[in-house]
């Protein structure tokens, strides 16, 4: 996409209805046999929501190619088949991993434009959300997956939280009304006060930076007024500082209107009592950019995930610790036939 090419308009998937088919697919990493129960629990979650559920063929315990469920070409072929199949109404990633970069150029974007459908996932799946949003305007669902999310984090959450999340995800996938304020948690922290309103753009921070290094990068204009959300798992605190510096150099931080930071997980140098804290790192790189920052929000690898639809307009009030979805993530079924 050249700088002179206008970005595509927002492309909302078609709303799901009871009885619609949801497919769980291996879009990146393999499925170890030990996590087979996680997939089974995910099937139960979506059946409780009222959907039919099927597993894609590559989602087979023990199947692997190096660090992936299959070769990038095989994963792309299966994904494209799901995108083209009119019976399939949503695709849920089984897990993250290290494979999406290998098939970004093999995805059938015309199939997405013809029949947009929700793709759910985070971590490596952030690449799909960002690149497909850049290429087609598709609203990507930065949300839980089968192994670490629906089948992993959800069962250990309090029952009231599970019920709350199930209702939230059902509304998000089936409703054409804005969700409004997302359910807040005590962990949320105001790192810099203020209010902002703009499209949600983000994912795991290292994938945001990697996506911008590909020919399918989001044009910088897509960050104008955006509420940038990001989280990270693994690596070092210094890496996070470096990723933020890359976004500073690229001009992203000069364009956004607000920032939402997820709960960090397993990041070396961020242990309790150490310095700098994640808050200090963020504010150091932001410098005198006076934008609201809401920290320690429960999305990403710390799970269970609050769903954050890429491209949907959001409202942020950091001091009041409020994050709202101001638009529906899906469109009317009839309008997208």
GROMACS .gro file of N, CA and C in nm, residues 107-246:
model
  420
  107UNK      N    1  -0.258  -1.489   0.220
  107UNK     CA    2  -0.398  -1.483   0.265
  107UNK      C    3  -0.486  -1.428   0.153
  108UNK      N    4  -0.601  -1.491   0.136
  108UNK     CA    5  -0.698  -1.450   0.033
  108UNK      C    6  -0.776  -1.329   0.082
  109UNK      N    7  -0.722  -1.210   0.056
  109UNK     CA    8  -0.787  -1.089   0.106
  109UNK      C    9  -0.918  -1.062   0.033
  110UNK      N   10  -0.932  -1.111  -0.090
  110UNK     CA   11  -1.058  -1.093  -0.162
  110UNK      C   12  -1.170  -1.171  -0.094
  111UNK      N   13  -1.138  -1.287  -0.040
  111UNK     CA   14  -1.238  -1.366   0.032
  111UNK      C   15  -1.284  -1.291   0.157
  112UNK      N   16  -1.191  -1.220   0.221
  112UNK     CA   17  -1.227  -1.141   0.340
  112UNK      C   18  -1.319  -1.026   0.300
  113UNK      N   19  -1.286  -0.959   0.192
  113UNK     CA   20  -1.370  -0.848   0.148
  113UNK      C   21  -1.510  -0.897   0.109
  114UNK      N   22  -1.516  -1.016   0.049
  114UNK     CA   23  -1.644  -1.069   0.003
  114UNK      C   24  -1.732  -1.117   0.117
  115UNK      N   25  -1.669  -1.171   0.222
  115UNK     CA   26  -1.746  -1.228   0.333
  115UNK      C   27  -1.665  -1.215   0.462
  116UNK      N   28  -1.661  -1.095   0.518
  116UNK     CA   29  -1.581  -1.074   0.640
  116UNK      C   30  -1.639  -1.150   0.758
  117UNK      N   31  -1.552  -1.214   0.834
  117UNK     CA   32  -1.596  -1.288   0.951
  117UNK      C   33  -1.498  -1.265   1.065
  118UNK      N   34  -1.544  -1.274   1.189
  118UNK     CA   35  -1.454  -1.250   1.303
  118UNK      C   36  -1.342  -1.354   1.308
  119UNK      N   37  -1.221  -1.305   1.330
  119UNK     CA   38  -1.106  -1.390   1.361
  119UNK      C   39  -1.062  -1.352   1.501
  120UNK      N   40  -1.062  -1.449   1.592
  120UNK     CA   41  -1.031  -1.423   1.733
  120UNK      C   42  -0.893  -1.477   1.767
  121UNK      N   43  -0.815  -1.397   1.840
  121UNK     CA   44  -0.685  -1.441   1.886
  121UNK      C   45  -0.600  -1.324   1.928
  122UNK      N   46  -0.488  -1.355   1.994
  122UNK     CA   47  -0.393  -1.251   2.032
  122UNK      C   48  -0.252  -1.307   2.014
  123UNK      N   49  -0.151  -1.241   2.071
  123UNK     CA   50  -0.012  -1.283   2.056
  123UNK      C   51   0.028  -1.281   1.908
  124UNK      N   52   0.072  -1.394   1.851
  124UNK     CA   53   0.111  -1.396   1.710
  124UNK      C   54  -0.006  -1.359   1.618
  125UNK      N   55  -0.128  -1.383   1.663
  125UNK     CA   56  -0.246  -1.353   1.581
  125UNK      C   57  -0.264  -1.202   1.568
  126UNK      N   58  -0.195  -1.124   1.654
  126UNK     CA   59  -0.196  -0.978   1.638
  126UNK      C   60  -0.152  -0.938   1.498
  127UNK      N   61  -0.057  -1.014   1.441
  127UNK     CA   62  -0.011  -0.984   1.306
  127UNK      C   63  -0.124  -0.992   1.206
  128UNK      N   64  -0.209  -1.095   1.218
  128UNK     CA   65  -0.321  -1.109   1.126
  128UNK      C   66  -0.416  -0.990   1.140
  129UNK      N   67  -0.447  -0.954   1.265
  129UNK     CA   68  -0.540  -0.843   1.285
  129UNK      C   69  -0.487  -0.714   1.223
  130UNK      N   70  -0.360  -0.683   1.248
  130UNK     CA   71  -0.303  -0.558   1.200
  130UNK      C   72  -0.291  -0.555   1.048
  131UNK      N   73  -0.240  -0.664   0.992
  131UNK     CA   74  -0.218  -0.669   0.847
  131UNK      C   75  -0.350  -0.674   0.772
  132UNK      N   76  -0.445  -0.753   0.819
  132UNK     CA   77  -0.574  -0.761   0.750
  132UNK      C   78  -0.652  -0.630   0.766
  133UNK      N   79  -0.635  -0.563   0.878
  133UNK     CA   80  -0.698  -0.432   0.894
  133UNK      C   81  -0.638  -0.333   0.796
  134UNK      N   82  -0.506  -0.339   0.779
  134UNK     CA   83  -0.438  -0.249   0.686
  134UNK      C   84  -0.482  -0.275   0.543
  135UNK      N   85  -0.498  -0.403   0.508
  135UNK     CA   86  -0.525  -0.438   0.368
  135UNK      C   87  -0.672  -0.431   0.330
  136UNK      N   88  -0.761  -0.461   0.426
  136UNK     CA   89  -0.903  -0.470   0.393
  136UNK      C   90  -0.992  -0.383   0.481
  137UNK      N   91  -0.939  -0.332   0.593
  137UNK     CA   92  -1.022  -0.259   0.689
  137UNK      C   93  -1.091  -0.352   0.788
  138UNK      N   94  -1.060  -0.483   0.782
  138UNK     CA   95  -1.128  -0.581   0.868
  138UNK      C   96  -1.110  -0.550   1.016
  139UNK      N   97  -1.219  -0.556   1.090
  139UNK     CA   98  -1.214  -0.547   1.236
  139UNK      C   99  -1.165  -0.681   1.289
  140UNK      N  100  -1.046  -0.681   1.348
  140UNK     CA  101  -0.991  -0.803   1.407
  140UNK      C  102  -1.023  -0.809   1.554
  141UNK      N  103  -1.044  -0.929   1.605
  141UNK     CA  104  -1.084  -0.945   1.744
  141UNK      C  105  -0.963  -0.987   1.828
  142UNK      N  106  -0.896  -0.887   1.888
  142UNK     CA  107  -0.788  -0.917   1.981
  142UNK      C  108  -0.855  -0.971   2.107
  143UNK      N  109  -0.860  -1.103   2.115
  143UNK     CA  110  -0.945  -1.168   2.215
  143UNK      C  111  -0.885  -1.304   2.248
  144UNK      N  112  -0.952  -1.376   2.338
  144UNK     CA  113  -0.898  -1.504   2.381
  144UNK      C  114  -0.891  -1.607   2.269
  145UNK      N  115  -0.807  -1.709   2.292
  145UNK     CA  116  -0.789  -1.822   2.201
  145UNK      C  117  -0.826  -1.950   2.276
  146UNK      N  118  -0.809  -2.061   2.210
  146UNK     CA  119  -0.854  -2.187   2.270
  146UNK      C  120  -0.764  -2.234   2.384
  147UNK      N  121  -0.634  -2.245   2.356
  147UNK     CA  122  -0.546  -2.309   2.454
  147UNK      C  123  -0.516  -2.220   2.574
  148UNK      N  124  -0.463  -2.095   2.552
  148UNK     CA  125  -0.432  -2.016   2.671
  148UNK      C  126  -0.550  -1.938   2.726
  149UNK      N  127  -0.658  -1.927   2.652
  149UNK     CA  128  -0.768  -1.839   2.691
  149UNK      C  129  -0.892  -1.913   2.736
  150UNK      N  130  -0.981  -1.940   2.638
  150UNK     CA  131  -1.110  -2.003   2.671
  150UNK      C  132  -1.091  -2.134   2.746
  151UNK      N  133  -0.991  -2.211   2.705
  151UNK     CA  134  -0.970  -2.342   2.767
  151UNK      C  135  -0.866  -2.343   2.876
  152UNK      N  136  -0.791  -2.230   2.890
  152UNK     CA  137  -0.684  -2.225   2.988
  152UNK      C  138  -0.709  -2.128   3.101
  153UNK      N  139  -0.732  -2.000   3.067
  153UNK     CA  140  -0.753  -1.899   3.171
  153UNK      C  141  -0.895  -1.900   3.227
  154UNK      N  142  -0.993  -1.919   3.138
  154UNK     CA  143  -1.132  -1.908   3.182
  154UNK      C  144  -1.169  -2.006   3.294
  155UNK      N  145  -1.131  -2.133   3.286
  155UNK     CA  146  -1.174  -2.227   3.390
  155UNK      C  147  -1.124  -2.191   3.530
  156UNK      N  148  -1.017  -2.111   3.537
  156UNK     CA  149  -0.960  -2.077   3.668
  156UNK      C  150  -1.007  -1.941   3.718
  157UNK      N  151  -1.086  -1.874   3.639
  157UNK     CA  152  -1.142  -1.747   3.682
  157UNK      C  153  -1.264  -1.773   3.771
  158UNK      N  154  -1.297  -1.680   3.860
  158UNK     CA  155  -1.419  -1.697   3.940
  158UNK      C  156  -1.541  -1.715   3.849
  159UNK      N  157  -1.638  -1.788   3.897
  159UNK     CA  158  -1.756  -1.819   3.816
  159UNK      C  159  -1.825  -1.691   3.768
  160UNK      N  160  -1.832  -1.592   3.855
  160UNK     CA  161  -1.897  -1.466   3.816
  160UNK      C  162  -1.823  -1.400   3.701
  161UNK      N  163  -1.690  -1.410   3.703
  161UNK     CA  164  -1.609  -1.352   3.594
  161UNK      C  165  -1.630  -1.430   3.465
  162UNK      N  166  -1.636  -1.563   3.475
  162UNK     CA  167  -1.663  -1.644   3.356
  162UNK      C  168  -1.796  -1.607   3.292
  163UNK      N  169  -1.897  -1.593   3.375
  163UNK     CA  170  -2.030  -1.557   3.325
  163UNK      C  171  -2.027  -1.420   3.259
  164UNK      N  172  -1.958  -1.326   3.323
  164UNK     CA  173  -1.947  -1.190   3.270
  164UNK      C  174  -1.879  -1.191   3.133
  165UNK      N  175  -1.770  -1.267   3.122
  165UNK     CA  176  -1.696  -1.274   2.996
  165UNK      C  177  -1.778  -1.342   2.887
  166UNK      N  178  -1.849  -1.448   2.924
  166UNK     CA  179  -1.930  -1.521   2.826
  166UNK      C  180  -2.038  -1.429   2.768
  167UNK      N  181  -2.101  -1.351   2.855
  167UNK     CA  182  -2.203  -1.257   2.809
  167UNK      C  183  -2.141  -1.148   2.722
  168UNK      N  184  -2.023  -1.101   2.761
  168UNK     CA  185  -1.955  -0.996   2.686
  168UNK      C  186  -1.918  -1.044   2.546
  169UNK      N  187  -1.860  -1.162   2.536
  169UNK     CA  188  -1.820  -1.215   2.406
  169UNK      C  189  -1.943  -1.245   2.319
  170UNK      N  190  -2.050  -1.292   2.380
  170UNK     CA  191  -2.172  -1.319   2.303
  170UNK      C  192  -2.227  -1.189   2.245
  171UNK      N  193  -2.233  -1.085   2.328
  171UNK     CA  194  -2.281  -0.954   2.280
  171UNK      C  195  -2.191  -0.901   2.169
  172UNK      N  196  -2.061  -0.918   2.186
  172UNK     CA  197  -1.966  -0.865   2.089
  172UNK      C  198  -1.982  -0.932   1.953
  173UNK      N  199  -2.008  -1.063   1.952
  173UNK     CA  200  -2.016  -1.138   1.827
  173UNK      C  201  -2.154  -1.133   1.763
  174UNK      N  202  -2.256  -1.110   1.842
  174UNK     CA  203  -2.393  -1.118   1.788
  174UNK      C  204  -2.466  -0.985   1.784
  175UNK      N  205  -2.420  -0.888   1.861
  175UNK     CA  206  -2.496  -0.764   1.876
  175UNK      C  207  -2.447  -0.652   1.787
  176UNK      N  208  -2.540  -0.575   1.736
  176UNK     CA  209  -2.504  -0.461   1.652
  176UNK      C  210  -2.521  -0.329   1.727
  177UNK      N  211  -2.519  -0.337   1.859
  177UNK     CA  212  -2.518  -0.218   1.943
  177UNK      C  213  -2.380  -0.208   2.008
  178UNK      N  214  -2.336  -0.086   2.036
  178UNK     CA  215  -2.207  -0.067   2.102
  178UNK      C  216  -2.208  -0.129   2.241
  179UNK      N  217  -2.097  -0.188   2.282
  179UNK     CA  218  -2.085  -0.252   2.413
  179UNK      C  219  -2.086  -0.149   2.525
  180UNK      N  220  -2.023  -0.035   2.500
  180UNK     CA  221  -2.007   0.064   2.606
  180UNK      C  222  -1.888   0.030   2.694
  181UNK      N  223  -1.894   0.066   2.821
  181UNK     CA  224  -1.780   0.047   2.911
  181UNK      C  225  -1.750  -0.101   2.931
  182UNK      N  226  -1.623  -0.138   2.914
  182UNK     CA  227  -1.581  -0.274   2.942
  182UNK      C  228  -1.571  -0.292   3.094
  183UNK      N  229  -1.595  -0.414   3.142
  183UNK     CA  230  -1.588  -0.436   3.287
  183UNK      C  231  -1.447  -0.414   3.341
  184UNK      N  232  -1.432  -0.319   3.430
  184UNK     CA  233  -1.301  -0.284   3.485
  184UNK      C  234  -1.260  -0.381   3.595
  185UNK      N  235  -1.131  -0.387   3.620
  185UNK     CA  236  -1.076  -0.469   3.728
  185UNK      C  237  -0.996  -0.381   3.823
  186UNK      N  238  -0.977  -0.426   3.946
  186UNK     CA  239  -0.899  -0.347   4.042
  186UNK      C  240  -0.755  -0.323   3.998
  187UNK      N  241  -0.703  -0.404   3.907
  187UNK     CA  242  -0.564  -0.389   3.863
  187UNK      C  243  -0.541  -0.264   3.779
  188UNK      N  244  -0.648  -0.209   3.720
  188UNK     CA  245  -0.632  -0.096   3.628
  188UNK      C  246  -0.573   0.024   3.701
  189UNK      N  247  -0.476   0.090   3.636
  189UNK     CA  248  -0.407   0.203   3.698
  189UNK      C  249  -0.401   0.322   3.602
  190UNK      N  250  -0.423   0.440   3.655
  190UNK     CA  251  -0.407   0.561   3.576
  190UNK      C  252  -0.260   0.601   3.580
  191UNK      N  253  -0.193   0.588   3.465
  191UNK     CA  254  -0.051   0.626   3.459
  191UNK      C  255  -0.034   0.770   3.412
  192UNK      N  256  -0.130   0.820   3.340
  192UNK     CA  257  -0.133   0.961   3.304
  192UNK      C  258  -0.279   0.997   3.278
  193UNK      N  259  -0.334   1.095   3.349
  193UNK     CA  260  -0.477   1.126   3.337
  193UNK      C  261  -0.510   1.190   3.203
  194UNK      N  262  -0.639   1.190   3.173
  194UNK     CA  263  -0.687   1.252   3.051
  194UNK      C  264  -0.792   1.166   2.984
  195UNK      N  265  -0.851   1.222   2.880
  195UNK     CA  266  -0.954   1.151   2.804
  195UNK      C  267  -0.914   1.148   2.657
  196UNK      N  268  -0.957   1.043   2.590
  196UNK     CA  269  -0.929   1.030   2.447
  196UNK      C  270  -1.040   0.949   2.383
  197UNK      N  271  -1.055   0.968   2.253
  197UNK     CA  272  -1.152   0.890   2.178
  197UNK      C  273  -1.093   0.867   2.039
  198UNK      N  274  -1.092   0.742   1.995
  198UNK     CA  275  -1.037   0.711   1.864
  198UNK      C  276  -1.039   0.561   1.839
  199UNK      N  277  -0.999   0.520   1.719
  199UNK     CA  278  -1.001   0.378   1.686
  199UNK      C  279  -0.897   0.299   1.766
  200UNK      N  280  -0.936   0.180   1.810
  200UNK     CA  281  -0.843   0.091   1.879
  200UNK      C  282  -0.747   0.030   1.778
  201UNK      N  283  -0.618   0.048   1.803
  201UNK     CA  284  -0.516  -0.014   1.720
  201UNK      C  285  -0.413  -0.075   1.814
  202UNK      N  286  -0.379  -0.204   1.792
  202UNK     CA  287  -0.277  -0.260   1.880
  202UNK      C  288  -0.269  -0.410   1.875
  203UNK      N  289  -0.203  -0.464   1.979
  203UNK     CA  290  -0.177  -0.608   1.990
  203UNK      C  291  -0.057  -0.627   2.080
  204UNK      N  292   0.006  -0.744   2.070
  204UNK     CA  293   0.129  -0.765   2.147
  204UNK      C  294   0.236  -0.673   2.086
  205UNK      N  295   0.313  -0.604   2.169
  205UNK     CA  296   0.394  -0.493   2.121
  205UNK      C  297   0.499  -0.535   2.020
  206UNK      N  298   0.561  -0.653   2.039
  206UNK     CA  299   0.664  -0.692   1.943
  206UNK      C  300   0.605  -0.720   1.805
  207UNK      N  301   0.479  -0.764   1.800
  207UNK     CA  302   0.415  -0.789   1.671
  207UNK      C  303   0.371  -0.660   1.603
  208UNK      N  304   0.336  -0.558   1.682
  208UNK     CA  305   0.305  -0.428   1.622
  208UNK      C  306   0.428  -0.378   1.546
  209UNK      N  307   0.544  -0.385   1.612
  209UNK     CA  308   0.668  -0.338   1.551
  209UNK      C  309   0.703  -0.423   1.428
  210UNK      N  310   0.687  -0.555   1.438
  210UNK     CA  311   0.719  -0.642   1.324
  210UNK      C  312   0.624  -0.618   1.207
  211UNK      N  313   0.496  -0.599   1.236
  211UNK     CA  314   0.399  -0.574   1.128
  211UNK      C  315   0.437  -0.449   1.051
  212UNK      N  316   0.487  -0.349   1.122
  212UNK     CA  317   0.522  -0.223   1.056
  212UNK      C  318   0.647  -0.236   0.969
  213UNK      N  319   0.719  -0.347   0.983
  213UNK     CA  320   0.838  -0.370   0.902
  213UNK      C  321   0.807  -0.448   0.774
  214UNK      N  322   0.680  -0.484   0.753
  214UNK     CA  323   0.641  -0.560   0.634
  214UNK      C  324   0.579  -0.467   0.529
  215UNK      N  325   0.564  -0.516   0.406
  215UNK     CA  326   0.495  -0.434   0.304
  215UNK      C  327   0.347  -0.413   0.335
  216UNK      N  328   0.296  -0.486   0.435
  216UNK     CA  329   0.154  -0.478   0.469
  216UNK      C  330   0.130  -0.392   0.593
  217UNK      N  331   0.226  -0.307   0.625
  217UNK     CA  332   0.217  -0.224   0.745
  217UNK      C  333   0.095  -0.132   0.740
  218UNK      N  334   0.046  -0.098   0.857
  218UNK     CA  335  -0.059   0.003   0.865
  218UNK      C  336   0.001   0.138   0.824
  219UNK      N  337  -0.063   0.211   0.734
  219UNK     CA  338  -0.017   0.347   0.703
  219UNK      C  339  -0.018   0.430   0.831
  220UNK      N  340   0.078   0.518   0.845
  220UNK     CA  341   0.086   0.599   0.967
  220UNK      C  342  -0.044   0.674   0.993
  221UNK      N  343  -0.118   0.708   0.887
  221UNK     CA  344  -0.243   0.781   0.904
  221UNK      C  345  -0.343   0.702   0.987
  222UNK      N  346  -0.330   0.569   0.987
  222UNK     CA  347  -0.423   0.486   1.065
  222UNK      C  348  -0.404   0.507   1.215
  223UNK      N  349  -0.289   0.564   1.253
  223UNK     CA  350  -0.264   0.590   1.395
  223UNK      C  351  -0.310   0.729   1.437
  224UNK      N  352  -0.358   0.808   1.344
  224UNK     CA  353  -0.404   0.943   1.377
  224UNK      C  354  -0.522   0.936   1.474
  225UNK      N  355  -0.503   0.988   1.594
  225UNK     CA  356  -0.609   0.989   1.693
  225UNK      C  357  -0.642   0.854   1.753
  226UNK      N  358  -0.560   0.752   1.724
  226UNK     CA  359  -0.591   0.616   1.770
  226UNK      C  360  -0.566   0.601   1.920
  227UNK      N  361  -0.640   0.508   1.979
  227UNK     CA  362  -0.612   0.461   2.115
  227UNK      C  363  -0.525   0.336   2.097
  228UNK      N  364  -0.397   0.350   2.122
  228UNK     CA  365  -0.302   0.240   2.103
  228UNK      C  366  -0.305   0.148   2.224
  229UNK      N  367  -0.333   0.020   2.200
  229UNK     CA  368  -0.329  -0.077   2.310
  229UNK      C  369  -0.218  -0.178   2.282
  230UNK      N  370  -0.149  -0.218   2.386
  230UNK     CA  371  -0.042  -0.317   2.368
  230UNK      C  372  -0.015  -0.390   2.499
  231UNK      N  373   0.044  -0.507   2.483
  231UNK     CA  374   0.084  -0.589   2.598
  231UNK      C  375   0.206  -0.669   2.554
  232UNK      N  376   0.269  -0.738   2.648
  232UNK     CA  377   0.386  -0.816   2.614
  232UNK      C  378   0.402  -0.933   2.711
  233UNK      N  379   0.461  -1.040   2.657
  233UNK     CA  380   0.496  -1.156   2.739
  233UNK      C  381   0.639  -1.196   2.706
  234UNK      N  382   0.717  -1.225   2.808
  234UNK     CA  383   0.853  -1.273   2.786
  234UNK      C  384   0.949  -1.162   2.749
  235UNK      N  385   1.074  -1.200   2.728
  235UNK     CA  386   1.175  -1.102   2.695
  235UNK      C  387   1.216  -1.021   2.816
  236UNK      N  388   1.267  -0.901   2.789
  236UNK     CA  389   1.320  -0.816   2.893
  236UNK      C  390   1.252  -0.680   2.893
  237UNK      N  391   1.256  -0.614   3.007
  237UNK     CA  392   1.200  -0.479   3.016
  237UNK      C  393   1.267  -0.386   2.916
  238UNK      N  394   1.397  -0.405   2.894
  238UNK     CA  395   1.469  -0.321   2.798
  238UNK      C  396   1.417  -0.339   2.657
  239UNK      N  397   1.365  -0.461   2.625
  239UNK     CA  398   1.308  -0.482   2.492
  239UNK      C  399   1.182  -0.396   2.475
  240UNK      N  400   1.099  -0.393   2.579
  240UNK     CA  401   0.977  -0.313   2.572
  240UNK      C  402   1.012  -0.166   2.548
  241UNK      N  403   1.112  -0.117   2.621
  241UNK     CA  404   1.158   0.021   2.603
  241UNK      C  405   1.203   0.043   2.459
  242UNK      N  406   1.274  -0.057   2.402
  242UNK     CA  407   1.322  -0.046   2.265
  242UNK      C  408   1.206  -0.045   2.165
  243UNK      N  409   1.106  -0.130   2.186
  243UNK     CA  410   0.990  -0.133   2.095
  243UNK      C  411   0.918   0.003   2.097
  244UNK      N  412   0.903   0.059   2.216
  244UNK     CA  413   0.839   0.190   2.227
  244UNK      C  414   0.923   0.297   2.157
  245UNK      N  415   1.054   0.284   2.165
  245UNK     CA  416   1.141   0.380   2.096
  245UNK      C  417   1.125   0.368   1.945
  246UNK      N  418   1.108   0.245   1.894
  246UNK     CA  419   1.084   0.227   1.751
  246UNK      C  420   0.956   0.299   1.710
   0.00000   0.00000   0.00000
